[in-house]
Tab-separated table of C-alpha atoms (C1' of nucleotides) in Angstrom:
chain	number	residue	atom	x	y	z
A	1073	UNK	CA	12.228	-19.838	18.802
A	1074	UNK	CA	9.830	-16.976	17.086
A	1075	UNK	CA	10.999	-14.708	20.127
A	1076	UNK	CA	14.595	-14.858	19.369
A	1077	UNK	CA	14.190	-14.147	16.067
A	1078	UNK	CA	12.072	-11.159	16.807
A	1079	UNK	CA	14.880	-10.290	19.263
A	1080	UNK	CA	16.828	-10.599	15.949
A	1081	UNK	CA	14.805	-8.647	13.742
A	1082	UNK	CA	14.367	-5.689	16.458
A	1083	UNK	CA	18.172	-5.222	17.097
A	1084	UNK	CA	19.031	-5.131	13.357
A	1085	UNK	CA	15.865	-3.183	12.640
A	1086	UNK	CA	17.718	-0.591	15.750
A	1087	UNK	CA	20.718	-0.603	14.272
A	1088	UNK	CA	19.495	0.602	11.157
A	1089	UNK	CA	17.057	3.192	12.343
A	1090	UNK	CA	19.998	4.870	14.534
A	1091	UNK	CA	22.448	4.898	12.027
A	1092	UNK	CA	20.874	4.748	8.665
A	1093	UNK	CA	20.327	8.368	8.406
A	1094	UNK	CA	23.790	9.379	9.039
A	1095	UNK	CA	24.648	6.890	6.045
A	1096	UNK	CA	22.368	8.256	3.635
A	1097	UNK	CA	23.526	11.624	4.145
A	1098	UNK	CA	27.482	11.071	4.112
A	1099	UNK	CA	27.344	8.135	1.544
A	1100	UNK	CA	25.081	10.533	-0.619
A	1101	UNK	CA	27.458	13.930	-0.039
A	1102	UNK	CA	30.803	12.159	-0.078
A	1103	UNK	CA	30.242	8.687	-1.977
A	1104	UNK	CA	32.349	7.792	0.919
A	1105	UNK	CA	33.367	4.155	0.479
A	1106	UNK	CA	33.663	2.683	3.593
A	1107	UNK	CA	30.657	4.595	5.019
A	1108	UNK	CA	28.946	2.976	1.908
A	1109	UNK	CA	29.772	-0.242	2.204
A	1110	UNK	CA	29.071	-0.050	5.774
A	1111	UNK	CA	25.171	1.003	4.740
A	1112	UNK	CA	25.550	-1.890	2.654
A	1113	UNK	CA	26.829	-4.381	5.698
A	1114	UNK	CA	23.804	-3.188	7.482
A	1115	UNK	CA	21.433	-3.541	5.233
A	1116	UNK	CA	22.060	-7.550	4.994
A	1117	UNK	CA	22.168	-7.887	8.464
A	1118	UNK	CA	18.889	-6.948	8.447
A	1119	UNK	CA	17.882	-8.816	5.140
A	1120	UNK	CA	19.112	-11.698	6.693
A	1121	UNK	CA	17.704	-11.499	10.192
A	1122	UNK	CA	14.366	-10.168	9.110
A	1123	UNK	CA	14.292	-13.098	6.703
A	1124	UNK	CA	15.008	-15.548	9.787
A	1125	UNK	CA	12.709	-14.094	11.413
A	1126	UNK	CA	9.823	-14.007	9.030
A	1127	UNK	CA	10.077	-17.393	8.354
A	1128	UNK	CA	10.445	-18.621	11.378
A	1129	UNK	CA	6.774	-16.326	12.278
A	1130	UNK	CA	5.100	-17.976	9.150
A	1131	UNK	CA	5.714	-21.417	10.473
A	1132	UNK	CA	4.620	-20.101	14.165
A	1133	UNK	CA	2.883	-17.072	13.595
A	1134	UNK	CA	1.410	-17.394	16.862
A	1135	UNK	CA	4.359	-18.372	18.556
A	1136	UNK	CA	6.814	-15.445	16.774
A	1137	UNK	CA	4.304	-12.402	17.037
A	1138	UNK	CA	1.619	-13.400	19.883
A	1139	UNK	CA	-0.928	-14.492	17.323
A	1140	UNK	CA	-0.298	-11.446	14.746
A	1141	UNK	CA	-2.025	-12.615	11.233
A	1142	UNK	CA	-5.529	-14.903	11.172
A	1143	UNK	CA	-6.017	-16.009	7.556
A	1144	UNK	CA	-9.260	-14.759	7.850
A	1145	UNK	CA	-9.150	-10.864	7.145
A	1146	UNK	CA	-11.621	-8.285	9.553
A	1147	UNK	CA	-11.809	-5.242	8.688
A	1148	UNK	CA	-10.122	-3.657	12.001
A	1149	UNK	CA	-7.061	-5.603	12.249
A	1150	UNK	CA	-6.035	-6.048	7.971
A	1151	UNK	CA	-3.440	-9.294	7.690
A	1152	UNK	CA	0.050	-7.963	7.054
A	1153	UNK	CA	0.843	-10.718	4.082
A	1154	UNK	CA	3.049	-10.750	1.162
A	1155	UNK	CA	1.295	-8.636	-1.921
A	1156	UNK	CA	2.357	-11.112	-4.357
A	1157	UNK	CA	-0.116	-12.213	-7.363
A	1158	UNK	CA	0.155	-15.943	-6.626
A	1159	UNK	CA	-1.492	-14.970	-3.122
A	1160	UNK	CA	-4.902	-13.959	-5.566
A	1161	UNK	CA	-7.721	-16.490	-4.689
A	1162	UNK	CA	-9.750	-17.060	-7.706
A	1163	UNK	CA	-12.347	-18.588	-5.276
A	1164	UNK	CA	-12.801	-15.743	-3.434
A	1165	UNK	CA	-13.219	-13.564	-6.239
A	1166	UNK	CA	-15.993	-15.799	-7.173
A	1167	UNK	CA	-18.360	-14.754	-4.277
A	1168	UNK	CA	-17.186	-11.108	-4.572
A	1169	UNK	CA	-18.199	-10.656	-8.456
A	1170	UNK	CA	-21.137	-11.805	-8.857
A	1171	UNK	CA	-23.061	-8.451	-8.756
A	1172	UNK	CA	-26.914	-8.745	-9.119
A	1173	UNK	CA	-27.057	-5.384	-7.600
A	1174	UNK	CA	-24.371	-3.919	-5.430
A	1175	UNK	CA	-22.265	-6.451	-3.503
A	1176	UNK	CA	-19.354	-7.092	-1.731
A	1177	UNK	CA	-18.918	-8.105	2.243
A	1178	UNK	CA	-20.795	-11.397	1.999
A	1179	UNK	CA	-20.209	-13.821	4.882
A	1180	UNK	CA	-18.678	-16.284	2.073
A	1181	UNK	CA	-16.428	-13.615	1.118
A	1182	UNK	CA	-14.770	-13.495	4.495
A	1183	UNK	CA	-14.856	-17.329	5.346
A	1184	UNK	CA	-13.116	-17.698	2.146
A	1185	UNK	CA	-9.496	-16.866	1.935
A	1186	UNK	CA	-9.898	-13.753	0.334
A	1187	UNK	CA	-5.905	-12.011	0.994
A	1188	UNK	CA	-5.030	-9.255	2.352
A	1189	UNK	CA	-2.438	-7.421	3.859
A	1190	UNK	CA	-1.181	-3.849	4.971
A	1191	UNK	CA	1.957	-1.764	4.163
A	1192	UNK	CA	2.899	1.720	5.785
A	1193	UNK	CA	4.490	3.878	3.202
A	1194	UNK	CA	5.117	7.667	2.758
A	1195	UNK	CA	4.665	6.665	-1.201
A	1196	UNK	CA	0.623	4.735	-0.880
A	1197	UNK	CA	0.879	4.461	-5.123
A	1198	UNK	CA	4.371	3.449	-5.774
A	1199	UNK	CA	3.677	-0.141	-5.521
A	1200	UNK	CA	4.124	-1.244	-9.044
A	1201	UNK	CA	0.839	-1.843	-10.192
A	1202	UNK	CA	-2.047	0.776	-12.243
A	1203	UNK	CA	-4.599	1.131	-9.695
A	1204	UNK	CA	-8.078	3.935	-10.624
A	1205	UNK	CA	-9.505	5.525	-8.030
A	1206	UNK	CA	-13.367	4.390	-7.337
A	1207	UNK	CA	-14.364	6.559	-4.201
A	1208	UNK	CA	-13.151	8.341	-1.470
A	1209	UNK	CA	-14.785	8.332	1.936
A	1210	UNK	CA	-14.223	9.519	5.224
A	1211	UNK	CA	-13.627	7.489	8.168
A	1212	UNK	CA	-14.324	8.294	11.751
A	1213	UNK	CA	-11.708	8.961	13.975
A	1214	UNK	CA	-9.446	10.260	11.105
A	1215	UNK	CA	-8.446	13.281	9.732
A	1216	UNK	CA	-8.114	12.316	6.130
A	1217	UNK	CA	-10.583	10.509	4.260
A	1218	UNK	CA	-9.613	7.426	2.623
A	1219	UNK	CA	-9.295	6.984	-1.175
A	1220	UNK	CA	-10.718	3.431	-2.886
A	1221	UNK	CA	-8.629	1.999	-5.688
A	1222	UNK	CA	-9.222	-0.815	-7.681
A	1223	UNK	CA	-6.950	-2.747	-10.609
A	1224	UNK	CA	-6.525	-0.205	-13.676
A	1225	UNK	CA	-6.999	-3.656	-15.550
A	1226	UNK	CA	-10.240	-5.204	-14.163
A	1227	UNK	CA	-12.621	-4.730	-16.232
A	1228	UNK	CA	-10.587	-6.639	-19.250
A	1229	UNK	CA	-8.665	-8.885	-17.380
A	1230	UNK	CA	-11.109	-9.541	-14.161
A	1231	UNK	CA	-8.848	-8.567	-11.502
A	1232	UNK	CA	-10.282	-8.027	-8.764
A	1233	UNK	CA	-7.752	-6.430	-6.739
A	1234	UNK	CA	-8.110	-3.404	-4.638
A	1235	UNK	CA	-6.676	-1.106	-2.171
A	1236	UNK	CA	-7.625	1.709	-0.131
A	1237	UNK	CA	-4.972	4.601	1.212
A	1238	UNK	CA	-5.046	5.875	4.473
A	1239	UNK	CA	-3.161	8.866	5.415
A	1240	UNK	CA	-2.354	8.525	9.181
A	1241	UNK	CA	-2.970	11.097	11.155
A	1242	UNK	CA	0.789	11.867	12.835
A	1243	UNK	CA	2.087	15.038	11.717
A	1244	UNK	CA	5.072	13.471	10.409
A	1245	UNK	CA	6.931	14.712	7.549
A	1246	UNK	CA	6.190	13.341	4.873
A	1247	UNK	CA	3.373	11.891	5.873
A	1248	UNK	CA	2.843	8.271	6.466
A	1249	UNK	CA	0.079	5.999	4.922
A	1250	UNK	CA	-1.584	3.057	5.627
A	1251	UNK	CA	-2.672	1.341	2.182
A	1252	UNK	CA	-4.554	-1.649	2.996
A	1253	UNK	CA	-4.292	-4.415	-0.184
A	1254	UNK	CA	-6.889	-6.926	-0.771
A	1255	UNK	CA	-6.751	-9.493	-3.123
A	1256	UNK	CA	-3.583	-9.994	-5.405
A	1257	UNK	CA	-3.812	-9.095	-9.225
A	1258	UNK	CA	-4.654	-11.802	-11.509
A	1259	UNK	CA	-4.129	-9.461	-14.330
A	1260	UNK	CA	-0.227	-10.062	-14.839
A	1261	UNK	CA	-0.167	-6.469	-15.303
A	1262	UNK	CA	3.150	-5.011	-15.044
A	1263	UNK	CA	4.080	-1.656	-16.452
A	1264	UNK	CA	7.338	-1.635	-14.987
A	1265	UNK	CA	8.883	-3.973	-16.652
A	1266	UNK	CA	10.974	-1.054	-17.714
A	1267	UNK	CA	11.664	-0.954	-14.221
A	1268	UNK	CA	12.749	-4.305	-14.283
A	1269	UNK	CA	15.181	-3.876	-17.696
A	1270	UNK	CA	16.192	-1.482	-15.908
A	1271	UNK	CA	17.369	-2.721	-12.918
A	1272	UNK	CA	18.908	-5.418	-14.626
A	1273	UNK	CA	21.210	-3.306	-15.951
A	1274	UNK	CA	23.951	-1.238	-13.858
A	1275	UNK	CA	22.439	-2.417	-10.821
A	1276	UNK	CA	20.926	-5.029	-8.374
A	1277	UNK	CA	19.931	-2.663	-5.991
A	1278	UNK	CA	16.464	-4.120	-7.262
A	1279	UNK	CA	14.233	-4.793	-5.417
A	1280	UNK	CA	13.831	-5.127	-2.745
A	1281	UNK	CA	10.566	-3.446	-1.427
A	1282	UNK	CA	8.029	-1.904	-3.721
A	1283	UNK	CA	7.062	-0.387	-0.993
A	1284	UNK	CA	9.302	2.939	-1.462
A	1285	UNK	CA	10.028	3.816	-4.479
A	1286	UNK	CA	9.019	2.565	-7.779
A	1287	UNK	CA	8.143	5.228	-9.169
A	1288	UNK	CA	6.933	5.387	-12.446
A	1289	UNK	CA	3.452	7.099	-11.660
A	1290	UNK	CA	1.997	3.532	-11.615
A	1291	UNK	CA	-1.058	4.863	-9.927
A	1292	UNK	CA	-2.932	7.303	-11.930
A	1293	UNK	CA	-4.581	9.412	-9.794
A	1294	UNK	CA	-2.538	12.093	-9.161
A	1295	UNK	CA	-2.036	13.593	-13.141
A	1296	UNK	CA	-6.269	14.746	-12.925
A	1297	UNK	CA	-6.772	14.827	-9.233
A	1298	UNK	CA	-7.817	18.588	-9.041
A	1299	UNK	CA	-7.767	19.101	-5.322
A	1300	UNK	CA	-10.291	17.631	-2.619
A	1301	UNK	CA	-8.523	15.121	-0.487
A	1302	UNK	CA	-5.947	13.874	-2.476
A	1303	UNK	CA	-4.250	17.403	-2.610
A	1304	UNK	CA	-1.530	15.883	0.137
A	1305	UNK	CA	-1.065	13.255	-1.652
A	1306	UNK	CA	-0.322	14.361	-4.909
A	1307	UNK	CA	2.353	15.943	-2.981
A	1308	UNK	CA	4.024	13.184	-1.860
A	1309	UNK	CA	3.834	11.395	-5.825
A	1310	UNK	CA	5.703	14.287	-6.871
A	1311	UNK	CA	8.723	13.432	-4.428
A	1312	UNK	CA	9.582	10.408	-6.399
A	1313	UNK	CA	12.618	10.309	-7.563
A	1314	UNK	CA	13.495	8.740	-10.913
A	1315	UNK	CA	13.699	5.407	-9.733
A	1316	UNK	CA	12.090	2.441	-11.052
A	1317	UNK	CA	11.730	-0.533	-8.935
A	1318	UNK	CA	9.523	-3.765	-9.890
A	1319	UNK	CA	6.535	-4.041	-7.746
A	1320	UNK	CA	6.844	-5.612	-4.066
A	1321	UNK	CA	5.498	-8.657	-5.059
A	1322	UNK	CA	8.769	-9.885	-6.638
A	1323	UNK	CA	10.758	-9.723	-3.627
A	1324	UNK	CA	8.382	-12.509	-1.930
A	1325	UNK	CA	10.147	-14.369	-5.170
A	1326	UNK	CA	13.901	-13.471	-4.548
A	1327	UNK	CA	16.125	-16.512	-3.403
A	1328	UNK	CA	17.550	-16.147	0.015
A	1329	UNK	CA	20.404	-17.593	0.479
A	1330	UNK	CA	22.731	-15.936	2.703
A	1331	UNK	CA	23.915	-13.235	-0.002
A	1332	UNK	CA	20.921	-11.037	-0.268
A	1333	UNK	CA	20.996	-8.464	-2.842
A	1334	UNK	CA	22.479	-5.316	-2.650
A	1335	UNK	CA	20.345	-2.462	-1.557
A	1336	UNK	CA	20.293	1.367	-1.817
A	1337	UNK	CA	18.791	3.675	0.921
A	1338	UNK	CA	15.837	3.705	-1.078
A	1339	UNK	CA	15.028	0.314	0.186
A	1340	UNK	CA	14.086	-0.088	3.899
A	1341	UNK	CA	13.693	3.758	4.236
A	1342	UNK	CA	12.635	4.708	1.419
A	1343	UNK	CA	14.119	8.328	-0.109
A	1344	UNK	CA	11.665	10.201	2.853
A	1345	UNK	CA	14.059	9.120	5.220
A	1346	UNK	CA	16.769	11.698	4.507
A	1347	UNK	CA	14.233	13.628	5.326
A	1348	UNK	CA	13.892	12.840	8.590
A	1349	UNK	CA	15.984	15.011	11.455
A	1350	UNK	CA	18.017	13.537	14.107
A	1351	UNK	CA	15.133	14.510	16.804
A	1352	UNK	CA	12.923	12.493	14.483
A	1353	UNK	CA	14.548	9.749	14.536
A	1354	UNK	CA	15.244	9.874	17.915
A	1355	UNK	CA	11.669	10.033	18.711
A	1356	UNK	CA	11.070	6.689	16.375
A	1357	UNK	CA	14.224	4.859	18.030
A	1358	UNK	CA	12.679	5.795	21.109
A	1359	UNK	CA	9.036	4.594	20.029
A	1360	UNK	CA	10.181	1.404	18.555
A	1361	UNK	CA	12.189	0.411	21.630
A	1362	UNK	CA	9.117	-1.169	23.763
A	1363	UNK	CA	8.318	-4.491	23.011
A	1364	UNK	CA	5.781	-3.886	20.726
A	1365	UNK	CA	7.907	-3.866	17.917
A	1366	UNK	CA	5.713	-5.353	15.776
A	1367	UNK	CA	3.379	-2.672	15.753
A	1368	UNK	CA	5.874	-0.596	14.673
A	1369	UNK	CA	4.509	0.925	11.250
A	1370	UNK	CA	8.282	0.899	9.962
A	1371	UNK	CA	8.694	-2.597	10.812
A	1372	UNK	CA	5.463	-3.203	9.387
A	1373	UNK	CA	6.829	-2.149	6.018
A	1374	UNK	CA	10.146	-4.067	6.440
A	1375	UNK	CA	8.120	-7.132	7.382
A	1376	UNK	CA	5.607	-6.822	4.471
A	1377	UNK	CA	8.739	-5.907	2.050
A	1378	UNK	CA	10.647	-8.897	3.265
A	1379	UNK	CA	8.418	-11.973	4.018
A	1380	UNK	CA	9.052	-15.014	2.048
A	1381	UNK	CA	5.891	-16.146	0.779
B	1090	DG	C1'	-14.507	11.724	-27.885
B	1091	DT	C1'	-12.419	8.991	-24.529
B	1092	DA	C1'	-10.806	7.989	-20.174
B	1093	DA	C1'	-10.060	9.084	-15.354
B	1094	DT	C1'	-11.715	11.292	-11.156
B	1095	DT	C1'	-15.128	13.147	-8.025
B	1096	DT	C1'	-18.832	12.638	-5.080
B	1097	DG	C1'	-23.372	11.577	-3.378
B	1098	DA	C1'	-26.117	7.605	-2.975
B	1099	DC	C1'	-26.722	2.908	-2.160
B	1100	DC	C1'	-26.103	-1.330	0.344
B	1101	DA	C1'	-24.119	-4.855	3.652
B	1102	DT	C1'	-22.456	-5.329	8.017
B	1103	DT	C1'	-22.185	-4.436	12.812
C	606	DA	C1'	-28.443	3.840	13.182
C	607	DA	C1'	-23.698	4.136	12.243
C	608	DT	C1'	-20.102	2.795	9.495
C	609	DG	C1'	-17.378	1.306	5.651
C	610	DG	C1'	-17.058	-0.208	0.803
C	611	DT	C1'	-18.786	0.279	-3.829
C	612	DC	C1'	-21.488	2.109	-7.632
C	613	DA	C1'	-22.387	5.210	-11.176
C	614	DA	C1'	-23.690	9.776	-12.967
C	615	DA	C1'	-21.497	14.021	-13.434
C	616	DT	C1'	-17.420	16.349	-14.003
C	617	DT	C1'	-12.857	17.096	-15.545
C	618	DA	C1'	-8.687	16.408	-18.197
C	619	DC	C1'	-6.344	15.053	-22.218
DNA sequence: GTAATTTGACCATT
DNA sequence: AATGGTCAAATTAC
């Protein structure tokens, strides 16, 4: 049962990976109808299968993905779970808060069901929400240290959510990140809800996946960062394209019905994919075809973009 | 002056 | 002792 629709999610999530390049790049230079709506065809195959599939692996997560996600969170092996605010435990924010010195990892904090979950992105602060940067550290057996954020909004509103960015170490281009979440906000904060007027405007191209390209310099860190480790990226922030999207939480709250929304490129791949060369993606075809697909950092976004919560 | 970032130190965990 | 996460003073930007 979870194998076939892993099965499912893989051969969708091949299809697009071989062929979604050659769509961005004629739909984009030609507005070439058919080739559009062909992009379009694809990308609900895969909506819908990864959908199946997800929900399938949250019933039988051991079953689906060989025992992929323990609700309790360790440090080496982050959950992969939907970023949504509703997934914020006020209980375990309890244990982490109360700071009669310097705390954090207590052993109540991680028997509790403190959230969190992991998304590989070549855009770590595109995700919707205001995050400040609170340290920066590096980690062995990487080459780029890793940069602390915390909720823009926590000291007035008591979130307590965090993340921390992790630029991976494979020379691709642009470079990929690993930004681990922890906790959901509690602060309601959204800045983008000029993303979301506008998206319900002209277009329902919406949503899905925070993960790419929302874009409205949600995370501050780039306007003062004067160098030091966050040179690279500051690079990547100023890639963004003009495109607003809400934050990723909200597609955990999109009905799924057999007639998912519409979707530009910017959704699965995110605009970095036009980037990519045919060798490239030959090499990540070629990566993703063993059967550890779900240790595939692309699928990892898809799955973390996607999951019904 | 205010707010955000940097960075070394501190502390819990392993 | 090593490591990772957080704090907070100093620095920087607006």
């Amino acid at each position: 049962m979870g194998e076939g629709a892993v099965r499912e999610v893989a051969q969708v999530y091949e299809r697009i990976k071989i062929q979604h390049p050659l769509l961005l790049h004629y739909s984009s230079s030609h507005h070439h109808q058919p080739t559009t709506q062909l992009a379009h065809n694809l990308l609900s195959d895969a909506l819908r299968a990864l959908n199946l599939a997800l929900s399938v692996m949250k019933q039988h997560p051991a079953a689906a993905a060989g025992s992929v996600t323990p609700r309790i969170v360790q440090a080496a092996e982050p959950q992969i779970s939907p970023p949504s605010p509703a997934s914020a435990d006020p209980q375990a924010i309890v244990t982490s808060t109360a700071r009669s010195g310097k705390r954090r990892r207590s052993s109540v904090m991680l028997e509790g069901k403190k959230s969190s979950w992991v998304n590989f992105t070549t855009v770590p602060y595109e995700d919707g929400y205001e995050w400040r940067k609170y340290g920066e550290k590096k980690i062995n057996g990487t080459s780029y240290t890793r940069s602390y954020f915390r909720c823009t909004y926590k000291d007035d509103t008591g979130c307590l959510a965090t993340k921390h960015v992790q630029q991976k170490d494979c020379n691709s281009d642009p470079p990929m990140f690993q930004v681990t979440y922890n906790n959901g906000h509690t602060c309601k904060n959204f800045t983008t809800t000029t993303a979301a007027n506008n998206n319900s405007g002209s277009s329902n191209n919406l949503a899905l996946i925070g993960c790419c390209n929302s874009s409205e310099g949600v995370t501050k860190i780039s306007s003062r960062n004067n160098g030091h480790a966050g040179a690279a990226m500051n690079n990547i922030k100023q890639e963004q394209p003009p495109v607003l999207l809400p934050p990723i939480l909200e597609i955990s709250a999109l009905p799924f019905d057999g007639k998912p929304p519409s979707m530009t490129s910017s959704c699965i791949s995110g605009e970095s994919w036009d980037e990519y060369s045919a060798g490239d993606m030959a090499q990540i075809a070629e990566a993703s075809a063993g059967d550890d697909l779900l240790y595939d950092p692309e699928l990892f976004v898809l799955c973390t973009s996607f999951k019904v919560y």
